[in-house]
Amino acid sequence: MLKTTAASLALVDHILELEGATMGELVEATDLAKSTVHAHLKTLAEYGYVVNVDNEYHLGAKFCHLGDYVRTRKDYYRVAQETVSWLDSESSMDADFAVEEHGRIVSLYGDLEFANSPRFLIDGSPFHVHTTCSGKAIIAEYPETRVREIIDRWGLPAATDDSITTEEELFAELATVREQGYAENSSEAVEGFWAIGKAVKSPRGEVYGSLNLSGPAYVIDEETRATQVELLERAAERFEQGVAELYRTQADEANEA
């Protein structure tokens, strides 16, 4: 890796984590010389990635543009957005759609109250595959070699006392996910937080991501769980049917052209 690039990206993460930071706070967080931090920040500001407001650095609005691009760059993301909207209207829980990238889980659509803290978006946050229902739902569809690659890179750090921390536990959990068709999470990523997730696929069987429902653990009983699982399964069916229809339409248009 390029150390200069890594340093700039680390500054972005620190600004996000601190929800705005002074020069002194960033020097302390990175252990870099003040002149070095200043040079990185000046470059980031020149390209619109940070702004200086009253001697405090914040992330720039350019990240909004980048986020919009990420959320629309694949055709099936639109289907995911529509499915999340439907699921959110049908369920009393929060709905979202998440994907795995570089062995980490990112939520693309949804308004998750537990994710309001910027710490949820950076390296070291609870978005490890083994602590989230979306992560477990997705990697349950992966070959064991890919799962082990993710473990080797990120490890199995505990986010709470209920987190999975051993390979034996994780692979046993993934077997359960495959058997029941969805993943469940109870206080494994955030204390008092419950969620279920189901992997969704392309017509060719590629794993596109996971549809998820989440809420406070104290409201969950067997009846509520069964209702949410049924809704999630219906949502997954809607998503996969929507993707299949999208690709059929694209194929017809290509043939006509």
XYZ file of N, CA and C in Angstrom:
771
model
N 0.835 -1.200 0.000
C 0.000 0.000 0.000
C 0.870 1.250 0.000
N 0.319 2.329 -0.546
C 0.997 3.621 -0.499
C 0.743 4.262 0.866
N 1.790 4.536 1.599
C 1.641 5.087 2.946
C 0.964 6.455 2.933
N 1.252 7.259 1.907
C 0.639 8.590 1.848
C -0.866 8.497 1.652
N -1.282 7.602 0.767
C -2.723 7.414 0.546
C -3.391 6.877 1.803
N -2.747 5.908 2.444
C -3.294 5.329 3.665
C -3.454 6.392 4.751
N -2.490 7.303 4.832
C -2.553 8.362 5.845
C -3.729 9.298 5.576
N -3.936 9.653 4.319
C -5.057 10.531 3.972
C -6.390 9.874 4.305
N -6.509 8.594 3.966
C -7.754 7.881 4.238
C -7.976 7.716 5.740
N -6.883 7.527 6.485
C -7.003 7.429 7.941
C -7.529 8.734 8.529
N -7.080 9.858 7.976
C -7.584 11.158 8.434
C -9.085 11.292 8.177
N -9.523 10.828 7.022
C -10.957 10.849 6.712
C -11.720 10.033 7.754
N -11.211 8.841 8.083
C -11.862 7.996 9.077
C -11.905 8.666 10.444
N -10.815 9.322 10.828
C -10.777 9.989 12.134
C -11.760 11.164 12.187
N -11.846 11.917 11.111
C -12.795 13.037 11.069
C -14.223 12.504 11.192
N -14.502 11.394 10.515
C -15.819 10.778 10.592
C -16.103 10.290 12.003
N -15.131 9.613 12.582
C -15.304 9.055 13.923
C -15.533 10.149 14.965
N -14.793 11.239 14.841
C -14.880 12.326 15.818
C -15.995 13.328 15.504
N -16.657 13.120 14.346
C -17.723 14.029 13.899
C -17.206 15.460 13.790
N -16.028 15.574 13.204
C -15.356 16.859 13.078
C -14.189 16.906 14.043
N -13.041 17.418 13.569
C -11.852 17.394 14.427
C -10.952 18.578 14.131
N -10.279 19.052 15.176
C -9.294 20.122 15.010
C -7.976 19.527 14.539
N -7.082 20.394 14.115
C -5.756 19.950 13.709
C -5.078 19.193 14.849
N -5.148 19.735 16.059
C -4.516 19.091 17.201
C -5.060 17.708 17.472
N -6.379 17.542 17.346
C -6.995 16.234 17.577
C -6.547 15.219 16.529
N -6.386 15.678 15.295
C -5.952 14.769 14.230
C -4.479 14.418 14.372
N -3.661 15.352 14.808
C -2.251 15.053 15.071
C -2.152 14.001 16.173
N -2.932 14.181 17.221
C -2.911 13.232 18.344
C -3.414 11.854 17.908
N -4.448 11.829 17.067
C -5.052 10.558 16.645
C -4.147 9.766 15.717
N -3.325 10.459 14.933
C -2.509 9.781 13.927
C -1.046 9.628 14.306
N -0.587 10.403 15.291
C 0.837 10.419 15.662
C 1.724 10.919 14.523
N 1.145 11.684 13.602
C 1.913 12.279 12.513
C 2.312 13.703 12.892
N 3.345 14.197 12.238
C 3.762 15.578 12.473
C 2.666 16.534 12.009
N 2.573 17.679 12.681
C 1.552 18.651 12.332
C 1.672 19.088 10.878
N 2.877 19.254 10.403
C 3.073 19.679 9.011
C 2.572 18.616 8.038
N 2.763 17.335 8.407
C 2.302 16.236 7.552
C 0.783 16.195 7.507
N 0.156 16.315 8.684
C -1.307 16.318 8.745
C -1.859 17.495 7.948
N -1.221 18.655 8.087
C -1.671 19.843 7.364
C -1.601 19.620 5.859
N -0.538 18.984 5.394
C -0.377 18.738 3.957
C -1.467 17.804 3.431
N -1.766 16.762 4.193
C -2.827 15.832 3.774
C -4.176 16.534 3.751
N -4.462 17.309 4.784
C -5.749 17.993 4.852
C -5.902 19.032 3.737
N -4.810 19.708 3.428
C -4.855 20.696 2.347
C -5.179 20.021 1.017
N -4.569 18.851 0.792
C -4.832 18.111 -0.443
C -6.275 17.610 -0.478
N -6.746 17.048 0.628
C -8.125 16.555 0.698
C -9.117 17.697 0.476
N -8.823 18.850 1.043
C -9.697 20.012 0.872
C -9.699 20.493 -0.573
N -8.539 20.464 -1.205
C -8.425 20.899 -2.598
C -9.330 20.075 -3.504
N -9.492 18.799 -3.171
C -10.318 17.920 -3.994
C -11.740 17.766 -3.456
N -12.087 18.533 -2.436
C -13.463 18.569 -1.958
C -13.850 17.517 -0.953
N -12.853 16.806 -0.410
C -13.177 15.725 0.514
C -13.278 16.185 1.967
N -12.685 17.313 2.302
C -12.847 17.881 3.639
C -13.038 19.385 3.521
N -13.637 19.960 4.570
C -13.804 21.411 4.636
C -13.365 21.873 6.034
N -12.877 23.089 6.098
C -12.449 23.673 7.367
C -13.480 24.711 7.787
N -14.141 24.455 8.917
C -15.154 25.372 9.436
C -14.725 25.817 10.833
N -14.300 27.077 10.951
C -13.869 27.618 12.244
C -12.784 26.747 12.873
N -11.779 26.421 12.055
C -10.615 25.636 12.507
C -10.959 24.214 12.942
N -12.078 23.713 12.452
C -12.443 22.311 12.685
C -12.722 21.678 11.332
N -12.142 20.501 11.123
C -12.276 19.832 9.826
C -13.472 18.876 9.826
N -14.225 18.934 8.717
C -15.376 18.057 8.524
C -15.291 17.439 7.128
N -16.007 16.340 6.942
C -16.045 15.742 5.612
C -16.840 16.634 4.676
N -16.402 16.690 3.422
C -17.039 17.554 2.442
C -18.281 16.936 1.820
N -19.093 17.779 1.209
C -20.336 17.340 0.570
C -20.082 16.405 -0.609
N -18.842 16.352 -1.071
C -18.523 15.463 -2.194
C -18.861 14.014 -1.863
N -18.785 13.662 -0.575
C -19.105 12.289 -0.185
C -20.572 11.967 -0.447
N -21.450 12.978 -0.429
C -22.857 12.745 -0.765
C -22.979 12.285 -2.206
N -22.243 12.948 -3.083
C -22.238 12.579 -4.497
C -21.702 11.169 -4.682
N -20.628 10.849 -3.974
C -20.047 9.512 -4.077
C -21.018 8.463 -3.571
N -21.715 8.776 -2.462
C -22.691 7.840 -1.923
C -23.837 7.591 -2.887
N -24.314 8.646 -3.523
C -25.383 8.493 -4.512
C -24.920 7.619 -5.674
N -23.679 7.793 -6.082
C -23.144 6.984 -7.174
C -23.103 5.512 -6.776
N -22.614 5.236 -5.570
C -22.505 3.856 -5.099
C -23.877 3.195 -5.055
N -24.885 3.951 -4.593
C -26.217 3.383 -4.433
C -26.954 3.183 -5.748
N -26.438 3.706 -6.830
C -27.135 3.577 -8.122
C -26.276 2.921 -9.200
N -25.059 2.535 -8.878
C -24.144 2.078 -9.931
C -24.513 0.711 -10.492
N -25.279 -0.082 -9.779
C -25.709 -1.381 -10.286
C -27.224 -1.369 -10.460
N -27.679 -1.959 -11.560
C -29.101 -1.913 -11.878
C -29.961 -2.510 -10.766
N -29.505 -3.607 -10.161
C -30.352 -4.266 -9.174
C -30.432 -3.495 -7.850
N -29.585 -2.482 -7.678
C -29.699 -1.654 -6.476
C -31.034 -0.912 -6.447
N -31.556 -0.562 -7.627
C -32.858 0.098 -7.681
C -33.961 -0.846 -7.209
N -33.820 -2.118 -7.595
C -34.785 -3.120 -7.135
C -34.687 -3.263 -5.622
N -33.464 -3.230 -5.109
C -33.261 -3.323 -3.660
C -33.923 -2.153 -2.945
N -33.767 -0.957 -3.492
C -34.367 0.228 -2.878
C -35.882 0.100 -2.825
N -36.481 -0.347 -3.929
C -37.932 -0.515 -3.974
C -38.387 -1.592 -2.991
N -37.613 -2.668 -2.872
C -37.973 -3.759 -1.971
C -37.868 -3.318 -0.519
N -36.819 -2.569 -0.193
C -36.672 -2.063 1.175
C -37.830 -1.142 1.531
N -38.238 -0.309 0.593
C -39.368 0.599 0.823
C -40.633 -0.193 1.111
N -40.874 -1.246 0.331
C -42.049 -2.099 0.556
C -41.963 -2.788 1.913
N -40.786 -3.343 2.214
C -40.607 -4.074 3.464
C -40.778 -3.154 4.664
N -40.283 -1.947 4.540
C -40.394 -0.981 5.626
C -41.853 -0.612 5.885
N -42.651 -0.553 4.819
C -44.069 -0.198 4.975
C -44.886 -1.358 5.546
N -44.425 -2.586 5.339
C -45.161 -3.763 5.786
C -44.788 -4.202 7.196
N -43.589 -3.866 7.628
C -43.076 -4.350 8.912
C -43.016 -3.237 9.952
N -43.130 -3.615 11.204
C -42.953 -2.670 12.303
C -41.479 -2.451 12.617
N -40.609 -3.253 11.980
C -39.170 -3.162 12.191
C -38.528 -2.247 11.143
N -37.254 -1.914 11.356
C -36.483 -1.179 10.351
C -36.010 -2.147 9.282
N -36.056 -1.719 8.024
C -35.625 -2.570 6.915
C -34.398 -1.969 6.244
N -33.518 -2.833 5.751
C -32.387 -2.338 4.976
C -31.860 -3.420 4.052
N -30.992 -3.001 3.133
C -30.324 -3.898 2.189
C -28.833 -3.688 2.339
N -28.085 -4.770 2.536
C -26.649 -4.673 2.774
C -25.879 -5.552 1.802
N -24.647 -5.164 1.533
C -23.773 -5.933 0.653
C -22.445 -6.188 1.363
N -21.736 -7.182 0.854
C -20.392 -7.470 1.364
C -19.365 -6.955 0.370
N -18.419 -6.173 0.856
C -17.307 -5.709 0.038
C -16.022 -5.823 0.847
N -15.029 -6.467 0.261
C -13.724 -6.631 0.915
C -13.856 -7.282 2.288
N -14.813 -8.180 2.430
C -14.965 -8.884 3.686
C -15.666 -8.098 4.769
N -16.295 -6.987 4.408
C -17.007 -6.153 5.372
C -18.451 -5.945 4.889
N -19.325 -5.555 5.799
C -20.736 -5.365 5.474
C -21.069 -3.876 5.439
N -21.743 -3.469 4.358
C -22.144 -2.076 4.191
C -23.639 -2.039 3.913
N -24.377 -1.215 4.643
C -25.803 -1.043 4.411
C -26.000 0.064 3.382
N -26.659 -0.262 2.266
C -26.845 0.711 1.186
C -28.172 1.435 1.272
N -29.217 0.728 1.701
C -30.547 1.336 1.766
C -31.180 1.019 3.105
N -31.785 2.006 3.703
C -32.472 1.815 4.975
C -32.128 2.943 5.926
N -32.980 3.124 6.930
C -32.769 4.166 7.938
C -32.617 3.478 9.284
N -31.393 3.024 9.566
C -31.152 2.235 10.760
C -30.784 3.121 11.939
N -31.611 3.104 12.950
C -31.350 3.963 14.097
C -30.047 3.584 14.794
N -29.742 2.274 14.825
C -28.518 1.848 15.517
C -27.279 2.314 14.783
N -27.411 2.681 13.513
C -26.244 3.065 12.716
C -26.020 4.568 12.681
N -26.744 5.319 13.494
C -26.593 6.768 13.459
C -25.202 7.226 13.853
N -24.527 6.469 14.685
C -23.172 6.837 15.090
C -22.207 6.623 13.947
N -21.398 7.629 13.607
C -20.421 7.462 12.520
C -19.455 6.314 12.749
N -19.258 5.898 14.004
C -18.335 4.800 14.287
C -18.772 3.525 13.586
N -20.074 3.443 13.258
C -20.570 2.248 12.595
C -20.065 2.132 11.169
N -19.486 3.207 10.631
C -19.119 3.219 9.225
C -17.633 3.025 8.978
N -16.833 2.882 10.014
C -15.403 2.837 9.804
C -14.811 1.516 10.245
N -13.578 1.280 9.836
C -12.881 0.061 10.194
C -12.863 -0.105 11.706
N -13.163 -1.321 12.193
C -13.219 -1.563 13.620
C -14.624 -1.440 14.165
N -15.587 -1.066 13.310
C -16.973 -0.942 13.729
C -17.621 -2.328 13.786
N -18.888 -2.413 14.265
C -19.570 -3.713 14.325
C -19.917 -4.323 12.978
N -19.586 -3.688 11.866
C -19.938 -4.253 10.565
C -18.975 -5.356 10.126
N -18.723 -6.299 11.026
C -18.015 -7.511 10.652
C -19.049 -8.544 10.221
N -18.662 -9.432 9.315
C -19.636 -10.404 8.817
C -20.154 -11.314 9.921
N -19.323 -11.617 10.908
C -19.734 -12.592 11.920
C -20.608 -12.009 13.013
N -20.732 -10.676 13.079
C -21.558 -10.066 14.119
C -22.879 -9.531 13.586
N -23.091 -9.555 12.284
C -24.317 -9.019 11.694
C -25.119 -10.125 11.026
N -26.446 -10.001 11.071
C -27.282 -11.001 10.408
C -27.058 -10.955 8.900
N -26.872 -9.750 8.363
C -26.628 -9.626 6.924
C -25.335 -10.325 6.533
N -24.298 -10.148 7.343
C -23.028 -10.801 7.054
C -23.143 -12.308 7.086
N -23.807 -12.824 8.107
C -23.946 -14.275 8.223
C -24.812 -14.838 7.099
N -25.877 -14.096 6.734
C -26.744 -14.551 5.650
C -25.979 -14.633 4.333
N -25.124 -13.648 4.100
C -24.369 -13.598 2.841
C -23.282 -14.663 2.795
N -22.451 -14.735 3.831
C -21.327 -15.678 3.762
C -21.769 -17.124 3.918
N -22.992 -17.362 4.389
C -23.511 -18.729 4.425
C -23.648 -19.287 3.014
N -23.728 -18.379 2.021
C -23.833 -18.785 0.618
C -22.465 -18.923 -0.051
N -21.409 -18.543 0.652
C -20.069 -18.579 0.074
C -19.410 -19.936 0.296
N -18.441 -20.278 -0.562
C -17.647 -21.479 -0.292
C -16.783 -21.267 0.954
N -16.425 -22.338 1.617
C -15.668 -22.244 2.862
C -14.350 -21.513 2.671
N -13.729 -21.677 1.497
C -12.444 -21.005 1.266
C -12.579 -19.493 1.333
N -13.681 -18.955 0.780
C -13.901 -17.504 0.821
C -14.166 -17.038 2.248
N -14.938 -17.801 3.002
C -15.218 -17.437 4.393
C -13.917 -17.387 5.185
N -13.050 -18.362 4.963
C -11.776 -18.396 5.693
C -10.866 -17.228 5.283
N -10.936 -16.813 4.045
C -10.173 -15.645 3.611
C -10.612 -14.400 4.382
N -11.923 -14.257 4.573
C -12.447 -13.111 5.320
C -12.002 -13.174 6.778
N -12.072 -14.363 7.363
C -11.643 -14.526 8.757
C -10.161 -14.201 8.899
N -9.354 -14.681 7.949
C -7.908 -14.434 8.007
C -7.606 -12.939 7.943
N -8.387 -12.210 7.160
C -8.126 -10.783 7.011
C -8.605 -9.971 8.206
N -9.829 -10.271 8.690
C -10.445 -9.406 9.692
C -10.512 -10.012 11.083
N -10.304 -11.317 11.176
C -10.416 -11.972 12.466
C -11.866 -12.094 12.902
N -12.067 -12.447 14.173
C -13.406 -12.577 14.733
C -13.490 -11.780 16.044
N -13.291 -10.466 15.961
C -13.316 -9.645 17.176
C -14.723 -9.573 17.774
N -14.785 -9.492 19.082
C -16.072 -9.409 19.771
C -16.546 -7.960 19.837
N -17.768 -7.727 19.400
C -18.377 -6.404 19.542
C -19.149 -6.318 20.855
N -19.695 -7.462 21.299
C -20.411 -7.546 22.575
C -20.066 -8.898 23.206
N -20.589 -9.140 24.381
C -20.359 -10.425 25.051
C -21.037 -11.574 24.321
N -21.987 -11.273 23.442
C -22.722 -12.312 22.716
C -22.156 -12.589 21.324
N -21.097 -11.906 20.949
C -20.520 -12.082 19.608
C -19.877 -13.456 19.457
N -19.955 -13.984 18.249
C -19.215 -15.194 17.891
C -17.734 -14.842 17.824
N -16.897 -15.680 18.420
C -15.460 -15.365 18.446
C -14.566 -16.523 18.017
N -15.151 -17.655 17.641
C -14.339 -18.789 17.203
C -14.845 -19.296 15.855
N -13.953 -19.895 15.082
C -14.340 -20.445 13.789
C -15.371 -21.550 13.950
N -15.198 -22.371 14.980
C -16.139 -23.466 15.213
C -17.558 -22.944 15.398
N -17.695 -21.894 16.209
C -19.010 -21.277 16.425
C -19.570 -20.709 15.133
N -18.709 -20.036 14.371
C -19.172 -19.385 13.147
C -19.657 -20.403 12.132
N -18.888 -21.448 11.893
C -19.297 -22.426 10.881
C -20.538 -23.198 11.318
N -20.703 -23.414 12.622
C -21.931 -24.037 13.117
C -23.117 -23.110 12.880
N -22.911 -21.808 13.105
C -23.968 -20.825 12.873
C -24.333 -20.749 11.389
N -23.347 -20.801 10.514
C -23.617 -20.738 9.073
C -24.398 -21.964 8.608
N -24.138 -23.122 9.229
C -24.906 -24.327 8.899
C -26.372 -24.132 9.283
N -26.607 -23.496 10.426
C -27.977 -23.204 10.868
C -28.658 -22.231 9.910
N -27.919 -21.229 9.461
C -28.463 -20.251 8.514
C -28.901 -20.943 7.231
N -28.061 -21.831 6.719
C -28.406 -22.539 5.477
C -29.628 -23.431 5.680
N -29.735 -24.041 6.856
C -30.851 -24.947 7.132
C -32.178 -24.202 7.243
N -32.190 -23.046 7.938
C -33.450 -22.338 8.155
C -33.744 -21.284 7.093
N -32.711 -20.924 6.301
C -32.930 -20.005 5.189
C -32.762 -18.539 5.514
N -32.412 -18.203 6.743
C -32.177 -16.817 7.131
C -31.232 -16.793 8.327
N -30.635 -15.623 8.567
C -29.719 -15.452 9.701
C -30.383 -14.606 10.764
N -30.030 -14.858 12.005
C -30.572 -14.102 13.129
C -29.424 -13.543 13.960
N -29.668 -12.394 14.536
C -28.660 -11.712 15.348
C -29.350 -11.158 16.584
N -28.850 -11.516 17.745
C -29.420 -10.985 18.974
C -28.304 -10.461 19.863
N -28.132 -9.136 19.859
C -27.121 -8.449 20.679
C -25.687 -8.850 20.338
N -25.455 -9.332 19.133
C -24.102 -9.740 18.745
C -23.277 -8.573 18.209
N -23.952 -7.576 17.651
C -23.257 -6.400 17.128
C -23.442 -5.194 18.026
N -24.655 -5.040 18.546
C -25.005 -3.924 19.423
C -25.874 -4.478 20.541
N -25.590 -4.133 21.770
C -26.374 -4.606 22.912
C -27.848 -4.221 22.738
N -28.721 -5.208 22.943
C -30.148 -4.940 22.895
C -30.725 -4.831 21.496
N -29.929 -5.215 20.488
C -30.347 -5.072 19.094
C -30.583 -6.447 18.488
N -31.769 -6.634 17.862
C -32.142 -7.897 17.236
C -32.338 -7.677 15.740
N -31.960 -8.669 14.939
C -32.129 -8.534 13.487
C -32.194 -9.898 12.831
N -32.844 -9.940 11.682
C -32.817 -11.115 10.821
C -32.444 -10.668 9.419
N -31.752 -11.534 8.681
C -31.331 -11.203 7.326
C -31.434 -12.409 6.417
N -31.745 -12.163 5.162
C -31.851 -13.240 4.179
C -31.106 -12.846 2.914
N -30.233 -13.720 2.448
C -29.471 -13.451 1.229
C -30.399 -13.452 0.018
N -30.117 -12.558 -0.930
C -30.867 -12.516 -2.184
C -29.876 -12.670 -3.336
N -30.366 -13.285 -4.430
C -29.471 -13.689 -5.500
C -29.968 -13.249 -6.877
N -29.058 -13.340 -7.828
C -29.391 -13.089 -9.221
C -30.018 -14.347 -9.807
N -30.590 -14.259 -11.028
C -31.140 -15.460 -11.667
C -30.082 -16.535 -11.886
N -28.800 -16.147 -11.913
C -27.711 -17.113 -12.092
C -27.176 -17.640 -10.768
N -27.746 -17.186 -9.667
C -27.327 -17.696 -8.374
C -26.249 -16.896 -7.677
N -25.855 -15.741 -8.250
C -24.861 -14.891 -7.581
C -25.488 -14.219 -6.365
N -24.738 -14.134 -5.287
C -25.239 -13.468 -4.084
C -25.114 -11.958 -4.272
N -26.240 -11.262 -4.254
C -26.242 -9.820 -4.447
C -26.155 -9.054 -3.135
N -26.656 -9.628 -2.077
C -26.651 -8.938 -0.795
C -27.616 -9.596 0.157
N -28.089 -8.826 1.130
C -28.997 -9.360 2.132
C -30.066 -8.328 2.461
N -31.316 -8.782 2.490
C -32.419 -7.961 2.989
C -32.553 -8.236 4.481
N -32.776 -7.181 5.267
C -32.744 -7.335 6.719
C -33.865 -6.566 7.405
N -34.286 -7.087 8.552
C -35.223 -6.418 9.431
C -34.595 -6.350 10.816
N -34.769 -5.238 11.506
C -34.100 -5.087 12.795
C -34.918 -4.217 13.733
N -34.637 -4.372 15.030
C -35.312 -3.580 16.041
C -34.831 -3.954 17.425
N -35.432 -3.396 18.456
C -35.017 -3.704 19.823
C -35.334 -5.152 20.192
N -34.400 -5.796 20.870
C -34.553 -7.211 21.208
C -35.713 -7.458 22.166
N -36.059 -6.472 22.983
C -37.071 -6.711 24.016
C -38.474 -6.903 23.452
N -38.707 -6.536 22.196
C -40.051 -6.688 21.618
C -40.222 -8.025 20.912
N -39.167 -8.826 20.860
C -39.208 -10.060 20.081
C -39.723 -11.226 20.913
N -40.813 -11.844 20.421
C -41.281 -13.117 20.961
C -41.480 -14.049 19.762
N -41.932 -15.261 19.997
C -42.040 -16.237 18.908
C -42.999 -15.783 17.817
N -44.117 -15.180 18.217
C -45.088 -14.715 17.225
C -44.512 -13.589 16.376
N -43.842 -12.635 17.027
C -43.242 -11.518 16.291
C -42.152 -12.016 15.359
N -41.316 -12.925 15.857
C -40.245 -13.472 15.025
C -40.818 -14.147 13.782
N -41.845 -14.980 13.964
C -42.448 -15.690 12.835
C -43.018 -14.720 11.805
N -43.664 -13.655 12.291
C -44.235 -12.651 11.388
C -43.143 -11.960 10.579
N -42.048 -11.591 11.238
C -40.960 -10.888 10.554
C -40.249 -11.812 9.559
N -40.083 -13.077 9.921
C -39.448 -14.034 9.002
C -40.296 -14.197 7.739
N -41.615 -14.288 7.912
C -42.502 -14.424 6.760
C -42.408 -13.200 5.849
N -42.402 -12.013 6.436
C -42.279 -10.788 5.649
C -40.952 -10.753 4.901
N -39.888 -11.153 5.578
C -38.567 -11.142 4.956
C -38.513 -12.101 3.776
N -39.112 -13.260 3.925
C -39.121 -14.230 2.829
C -39.920 -13.701 1.640
N -41.030 -13.023 1.913
C -41.814 -12.416 0.835
C -41.019 -11.319 0.139
N -40.280 -10.544 0.921
C -39.460 -9.469 0.352
C -38.362 -10.029 -0.533
N -37.727 -11.101 -0.090
C -36.666 -11.722 -0.887
C -37.220 -12.237 -2.210
N -38.418 -12.800 -2.160
C -39.063 -13.282 -3.384
C -39.369 -12.119 -4.326
N -39.869 -11.008 -3.763
C -40.144 -9.814 -4.576
C -38.867 -9.295 -5.223
N -37.799 -9.246 -4.454
C -36.525 -8.755 -4.978
C -36.066 -9.628 -6.145
N -36.032 -10.932 -5.954
C -35.507 -11.820 -6.992
C -36.402 -11.834 -8.226
N -37.701 -11.712 -8.036
C -38.599 -11.596 -9.179
C -38.376 -10.267 -9.903
N -38.167 -9.209 -9.137
C -37.913 -7.902 -9.729
C -36.627 -7.872 -10.532
N -35.581 -8.513 -10.015
C -34.306 -8.578 -10.732
C -34.463 -9.390 -12.009
N -35.161 -10.526 -11.928
C -35.370 -11.357 -13.109
C -36.121 -10.588 -14.186
N -37.138 -9.829 -13.789
C -37.908 -9.030 -14.735
C -37.047 -7.917 -15.336
N -36.215 -7.309 -14.520
C -35.306 -6.270 -15.004
C -34.385 -6.807 -16.083
N -33.812 -7.970 -15.844
C -32.875 -8.542 -16.814
C -33.585 -9.011 -18.079
N -34.825 -9.503 -17.931
C -35.588 -9.889 -19.130
C -35.870 -8.667 -19.995
N -36.241 -7.565 -19.345
C -36.514 -6.328 -20.079
C -35.270 -5.831 -20.788
N -34.132 -5.868 -20.104
C -32.874 -5.434 -20.706
C -32.496 -6.323 -21.893
N -32.733 -7.619 -21.771
C -32.420 -8.556 -22.852
C -33.321 -8.296 -24.065
N -34.608 -8.040 -23.810
C -35.538 -7.747 -24.907
C -35.140 -6.477 -25.629
N -34.760 -5.450 -24.845
C -34.336 -4.182 -25.452
C -33.085 -4.362 -26.285
N -32.173 -5.188 -25.809
C -30.928 -5.435 -26.550
C -31.225 -6.176 -27.854
N -32.141 -7.126 -27.802
C -32.491 -7.887 -29.006
C -33.168 -6.986 -30.035
N -34.012 -6.075 -29.552
C -34.703 -5.158 -30.468
C -33.733 -4.192 -31.124
N -32.699 -3.813 -30.361
C -31.709 -2.888 -30.909
C -30.862 -3.570 -31.965
